[in-house]
Structure formats: structure tokens, C-alpha cells
mmCIF file of C-alpha atoms in Angstrom:
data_model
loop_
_atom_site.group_PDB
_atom_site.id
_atom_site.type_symbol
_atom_site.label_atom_id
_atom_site.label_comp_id
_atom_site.label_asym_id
_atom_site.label_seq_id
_atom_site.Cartn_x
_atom_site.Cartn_y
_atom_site.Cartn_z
ATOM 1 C CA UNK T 1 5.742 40.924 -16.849
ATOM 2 C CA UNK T 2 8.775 41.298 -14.622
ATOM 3 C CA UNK T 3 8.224 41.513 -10.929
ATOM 4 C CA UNK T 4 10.184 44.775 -10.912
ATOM 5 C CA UNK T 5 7.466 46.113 -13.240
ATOM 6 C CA UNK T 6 4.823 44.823 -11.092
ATOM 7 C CA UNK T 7 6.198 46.118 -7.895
ATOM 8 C CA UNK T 8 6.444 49.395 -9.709
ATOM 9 C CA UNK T 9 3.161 49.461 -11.246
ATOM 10 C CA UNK T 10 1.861 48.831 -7.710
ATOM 11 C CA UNK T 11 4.107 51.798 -6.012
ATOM 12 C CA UNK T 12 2.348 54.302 -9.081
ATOM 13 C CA UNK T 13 -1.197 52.901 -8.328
ATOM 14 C CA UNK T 14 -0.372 53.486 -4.552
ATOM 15 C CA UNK T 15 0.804 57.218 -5.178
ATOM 16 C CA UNK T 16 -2.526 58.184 -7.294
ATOM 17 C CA UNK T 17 -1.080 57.561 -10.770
ATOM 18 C CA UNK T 18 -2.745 56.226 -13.606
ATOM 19 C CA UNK T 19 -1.367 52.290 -13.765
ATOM 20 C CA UNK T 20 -0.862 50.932 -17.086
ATOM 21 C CA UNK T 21 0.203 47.505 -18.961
ATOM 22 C CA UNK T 22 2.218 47.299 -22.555
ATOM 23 C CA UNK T 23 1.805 44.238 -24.312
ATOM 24 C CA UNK T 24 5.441 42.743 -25.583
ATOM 25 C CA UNK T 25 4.714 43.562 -29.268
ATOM 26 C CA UNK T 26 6.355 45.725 -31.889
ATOM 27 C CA UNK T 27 5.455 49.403 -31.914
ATOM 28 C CA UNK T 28 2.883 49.914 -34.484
ATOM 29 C CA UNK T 29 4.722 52.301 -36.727
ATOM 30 C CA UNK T 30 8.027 49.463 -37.483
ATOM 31 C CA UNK T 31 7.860 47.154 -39.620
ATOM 32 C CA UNK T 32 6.434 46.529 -43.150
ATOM 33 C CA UNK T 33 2.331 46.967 -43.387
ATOM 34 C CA UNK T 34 1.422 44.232 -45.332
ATOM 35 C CA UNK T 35 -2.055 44.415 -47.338
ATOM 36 C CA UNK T 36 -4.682 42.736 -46.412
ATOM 37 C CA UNK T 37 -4.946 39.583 -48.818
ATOM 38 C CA UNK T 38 -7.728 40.352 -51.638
ATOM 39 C CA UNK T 39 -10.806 37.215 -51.029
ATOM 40 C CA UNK T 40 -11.076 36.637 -54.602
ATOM 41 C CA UNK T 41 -7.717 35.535 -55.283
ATOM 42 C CA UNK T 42 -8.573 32.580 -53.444
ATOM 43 C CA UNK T 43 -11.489 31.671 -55.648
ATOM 44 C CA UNK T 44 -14.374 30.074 -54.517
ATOM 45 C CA UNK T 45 -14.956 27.304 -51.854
ATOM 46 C CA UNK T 46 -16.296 24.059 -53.463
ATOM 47 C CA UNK T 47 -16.795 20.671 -51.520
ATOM 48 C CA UNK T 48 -17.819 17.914 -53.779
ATOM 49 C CA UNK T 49 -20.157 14.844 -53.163
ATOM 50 C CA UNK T 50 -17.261 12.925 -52.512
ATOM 51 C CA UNK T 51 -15.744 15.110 -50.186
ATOM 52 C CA UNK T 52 -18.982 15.400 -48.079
ATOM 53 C CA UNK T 53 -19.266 11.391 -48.043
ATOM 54 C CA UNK T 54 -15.962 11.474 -46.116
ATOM 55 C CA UNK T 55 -16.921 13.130 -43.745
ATOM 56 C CA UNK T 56 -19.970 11.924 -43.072
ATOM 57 C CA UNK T 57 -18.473 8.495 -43.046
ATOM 58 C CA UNK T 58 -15.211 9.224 -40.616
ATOM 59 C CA UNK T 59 -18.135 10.868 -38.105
ATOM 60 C CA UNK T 60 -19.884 7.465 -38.536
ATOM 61 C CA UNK T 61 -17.263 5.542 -37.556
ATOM 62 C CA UNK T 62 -16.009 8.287 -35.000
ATOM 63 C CA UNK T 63 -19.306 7.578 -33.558
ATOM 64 C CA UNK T 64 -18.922 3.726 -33.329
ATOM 65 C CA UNK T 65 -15.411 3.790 -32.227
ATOM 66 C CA UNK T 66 -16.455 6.275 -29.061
ATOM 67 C CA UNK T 67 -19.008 4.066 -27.987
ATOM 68 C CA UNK T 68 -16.947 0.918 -28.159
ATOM 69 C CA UNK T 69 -13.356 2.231 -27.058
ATOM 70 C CA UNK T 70 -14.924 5.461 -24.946
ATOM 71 C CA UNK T 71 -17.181 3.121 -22.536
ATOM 72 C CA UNK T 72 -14.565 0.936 -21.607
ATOM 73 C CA UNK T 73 -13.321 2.682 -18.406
ATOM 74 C CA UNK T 74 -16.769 4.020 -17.468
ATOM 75 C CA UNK T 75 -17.877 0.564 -15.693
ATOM 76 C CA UNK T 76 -14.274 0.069 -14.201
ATOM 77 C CA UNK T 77 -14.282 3.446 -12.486
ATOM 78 C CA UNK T 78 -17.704 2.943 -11.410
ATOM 79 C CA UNK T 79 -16.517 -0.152 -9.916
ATOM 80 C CA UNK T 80 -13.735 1.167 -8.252
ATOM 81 C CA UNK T 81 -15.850 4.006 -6.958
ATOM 82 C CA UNK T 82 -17.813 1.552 -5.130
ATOM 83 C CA UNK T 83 -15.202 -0.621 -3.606
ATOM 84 C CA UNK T 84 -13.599 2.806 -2.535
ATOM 85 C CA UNK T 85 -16.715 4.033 -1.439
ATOM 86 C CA UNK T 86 -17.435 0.735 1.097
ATOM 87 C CA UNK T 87 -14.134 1.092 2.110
ATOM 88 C CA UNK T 88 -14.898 4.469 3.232
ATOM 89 C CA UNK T 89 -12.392 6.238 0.953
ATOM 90 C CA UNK T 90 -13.880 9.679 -0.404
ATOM 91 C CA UNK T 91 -12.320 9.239 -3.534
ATOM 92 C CA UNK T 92 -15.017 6.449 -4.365
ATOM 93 C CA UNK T 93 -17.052 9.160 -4.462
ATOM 94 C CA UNK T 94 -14.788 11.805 -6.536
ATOM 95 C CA UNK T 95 -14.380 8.729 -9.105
ATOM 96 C CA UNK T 96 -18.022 8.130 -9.033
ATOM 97 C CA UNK T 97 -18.187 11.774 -10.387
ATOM 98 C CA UNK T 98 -15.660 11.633 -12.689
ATOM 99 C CA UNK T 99 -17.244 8.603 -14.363
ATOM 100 C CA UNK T 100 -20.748 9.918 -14.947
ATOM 101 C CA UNK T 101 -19.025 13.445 -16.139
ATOM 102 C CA UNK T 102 -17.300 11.193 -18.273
ATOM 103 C CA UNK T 103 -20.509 9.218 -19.605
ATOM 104 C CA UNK T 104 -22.340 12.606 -20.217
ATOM 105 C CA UNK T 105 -19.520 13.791 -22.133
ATOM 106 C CA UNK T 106 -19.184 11.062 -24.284
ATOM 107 C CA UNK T 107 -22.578 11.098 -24.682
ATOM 108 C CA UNK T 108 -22.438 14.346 -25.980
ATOM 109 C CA UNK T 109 -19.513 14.052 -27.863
ATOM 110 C CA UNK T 110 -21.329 10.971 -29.707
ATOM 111 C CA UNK T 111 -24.449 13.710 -30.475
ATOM 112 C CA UNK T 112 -22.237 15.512 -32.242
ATOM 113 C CA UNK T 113 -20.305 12.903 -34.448
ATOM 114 C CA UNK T 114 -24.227 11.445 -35.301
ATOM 115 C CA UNK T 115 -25.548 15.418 -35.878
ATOM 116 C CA UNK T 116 -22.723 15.666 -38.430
ATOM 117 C CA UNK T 117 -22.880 12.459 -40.202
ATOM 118 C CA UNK T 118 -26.589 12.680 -40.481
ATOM 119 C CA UNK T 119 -26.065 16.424 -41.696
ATOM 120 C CA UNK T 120 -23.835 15.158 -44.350
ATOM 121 C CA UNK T 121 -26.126 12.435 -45.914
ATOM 122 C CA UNK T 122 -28.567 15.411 -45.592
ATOM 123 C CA UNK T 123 -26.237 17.846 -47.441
ATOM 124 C CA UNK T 124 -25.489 15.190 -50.144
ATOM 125 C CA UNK T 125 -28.569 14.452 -51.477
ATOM 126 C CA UNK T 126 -30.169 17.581 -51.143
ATOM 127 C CA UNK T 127 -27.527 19.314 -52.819
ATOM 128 C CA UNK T 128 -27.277 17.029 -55.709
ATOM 129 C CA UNK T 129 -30.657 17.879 -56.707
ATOM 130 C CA UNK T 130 -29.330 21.454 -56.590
ATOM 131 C CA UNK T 131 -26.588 20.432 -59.016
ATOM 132 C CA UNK T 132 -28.634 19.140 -61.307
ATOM 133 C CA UNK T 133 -31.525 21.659 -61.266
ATOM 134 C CA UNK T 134 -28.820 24.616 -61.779
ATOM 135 C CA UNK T 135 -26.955 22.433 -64.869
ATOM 136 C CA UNK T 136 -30.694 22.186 -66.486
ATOM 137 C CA UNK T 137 -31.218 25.703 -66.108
ATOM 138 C CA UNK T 138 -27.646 26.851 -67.221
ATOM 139 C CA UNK T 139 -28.419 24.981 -70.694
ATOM 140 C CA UNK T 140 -31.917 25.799 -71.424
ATOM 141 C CA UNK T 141 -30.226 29.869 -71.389
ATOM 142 C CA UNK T 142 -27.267 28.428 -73.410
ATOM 143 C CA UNK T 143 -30.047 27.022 -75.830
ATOM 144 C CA UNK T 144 -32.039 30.768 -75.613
ATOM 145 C CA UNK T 145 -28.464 32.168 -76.333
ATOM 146 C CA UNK T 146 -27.785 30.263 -79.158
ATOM 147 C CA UNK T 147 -31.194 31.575 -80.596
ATOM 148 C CA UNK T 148 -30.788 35.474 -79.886
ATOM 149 C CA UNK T 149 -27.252 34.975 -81.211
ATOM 150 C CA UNK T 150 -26.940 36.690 -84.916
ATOM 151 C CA UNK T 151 -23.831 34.445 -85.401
ATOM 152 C CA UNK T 152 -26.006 31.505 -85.581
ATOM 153 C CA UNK T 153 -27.152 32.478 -89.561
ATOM 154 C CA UNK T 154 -28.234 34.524 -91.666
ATOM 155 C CA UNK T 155 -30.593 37.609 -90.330
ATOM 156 C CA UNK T 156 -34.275 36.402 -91.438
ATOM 157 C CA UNK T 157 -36.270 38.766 -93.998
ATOM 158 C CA UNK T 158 -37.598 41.931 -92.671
ATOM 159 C CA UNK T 159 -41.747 41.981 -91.073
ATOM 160 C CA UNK T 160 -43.844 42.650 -94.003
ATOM 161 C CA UNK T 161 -46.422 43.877 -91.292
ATOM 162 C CA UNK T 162 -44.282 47.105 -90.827
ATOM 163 C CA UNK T 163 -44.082 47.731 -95.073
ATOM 164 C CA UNK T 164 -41.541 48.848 -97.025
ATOM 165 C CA UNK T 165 -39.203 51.058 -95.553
ATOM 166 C CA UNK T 166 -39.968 54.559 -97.218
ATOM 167 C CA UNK T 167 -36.581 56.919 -97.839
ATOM 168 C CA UNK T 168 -38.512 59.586 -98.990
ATOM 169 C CA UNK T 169 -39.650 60.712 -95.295
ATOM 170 C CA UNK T 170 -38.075 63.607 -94.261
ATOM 171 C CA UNK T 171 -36.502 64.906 -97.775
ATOM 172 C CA UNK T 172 -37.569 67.802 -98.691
ATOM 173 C CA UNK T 173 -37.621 69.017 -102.558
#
């Protein structure tokens, strides 16, 4: 916004008028309306074993290298902060806070990196049971298919249990 604009926003707010604002952006009605892209022609979202491994093993070693690269300047600050601190410096104690915001949040960064590798081992095996439980289900209804499917042979005899079939039901002489 342009100080001009702001000076004269302030003048219309000091007379009684309504102030407004106008975002820099096109006017609604230029410009070519594009549709909104259609989901499926995406297809669907699939993550395989391997895939999941990965991840879980870069947050693994996230993980490790946080603890051993992240905690290096923790016990040099704190050190610092005290040798400040004697010297009667504030800043000892500004760089004593800094260090055990910076511990915390390492800490919880580290949480994180752990929640996700352990959620991918999780995901792995629990969803490889899932795999295999919907493959045997998908071929014992190919194999119920195959049996309800006249292309298979020949149609069998018809059910003696019903008799013959009479065409002389409903003619009338």
C-alpha cells in the first residue's frame, strides 16, 4: 500500500466514511476461468513397501544425526553462559535461555523423527498383511467367477426334480 493511500484512507476514516483495502489482484471478471482439475485423472495414491522403508529409514538416521550434530553447541553455549554470567554480563543469562530452548527443541524435533520412523515400521508390516489378505480374497471371487461363468463349458442337464417341461400349458384346443 502506498503511503498516499494510507494517508487517504485515514483522512476518509476521519470524515465518517466507510475505510476500505483492495488487494493488488486481477479483477475477478478478466482473465480465463480455468476448471477446476477433475481428482480422478490423477489416479490413485499408492506408496509401496519400499517407499515406506525410506522413509522410515532417512527419519532413523535424521534422528541419529540430530542428536550427534544438534548437541554439539548446547554444552558450549551453556558454558559460555556461565563464564558470561560470573562475569556479570546479562547475556550469560540470555544464552543460558537460548541453549535450553534449543535442547527442548531438539528434543522435540528428535520425537518427531522417532514417531515417524516407528510409524513406518508400523505401517509396513501391518499393511503387508493387508496386501496379502485382499490378494487371497480377490482370487477366491476370481475362482467363484470362473464357476458362475457359462463360458467355462457346456450348460449341465436340466433338474429332473422340476420334470419335464410341459408345452401343452396354456394352449387351448
Amino acid at each position: 500500500m502506498a503511503w498516499d493511500e494510507w494517508e487517504q484512507l485515514k483522512a476518509e476514516t476521519a470524515a465518517g466514511g466507510a475505510p476500505h483495502m483492495q488487494l493488488n489482484q486481477l479483477d475477478p471478471g478478466s482473465g480465463p476461468v480455468r476448471p477446476a482439475p477433475d481428482p480422478a485423472q490423477y489416479g490413485d495414491l499408492r506408496a509401496n513397501q519400499g517407499d515406506l522403508a525410506k522413509i522410515g529409514i532417512n527419519a532413523f538416521k535424521l534422528y541419529n544425526d540430530l542428536w550427534d550434530r544438534g548437541r554439539r553447541a548446547v554444552p558450549t553455549s551453556e558454558s559460555a553462559a556461565g563464564t558470561l554470567s560470573k562475569g556479570g554480563f546479562a547475556l550469560g543469562g540470555a544464552l543460558q535461555h537460548v541453549a535450553l530452548r534449543w535442547d527442548e527443541q531438539l528434543g522435540s524435533l528428535r520425537d518427531a523423527c522417532a514417531h515417524i520412523s516407528n510409524h513406518m515400521s508400523v505401517t509396513k508390516r501391518l499393511h503387508a498383511g493387508d496386501d496379502h489378505y485382499i490378494r487371497r480374497q480377490m482370487s477366491s471371487i476370481d475362482l467363484l467367477d470362473a464357476g458362475f461363468d457359462e463360458r467355462v463349458g457346456e450348460p449341465g442337464p436340466p433338474n429332473s426334480v422340476y420334470g419335464e417341461k410341459d408345452d401343452t400349458k396354456g394352449k387351448k384346443d
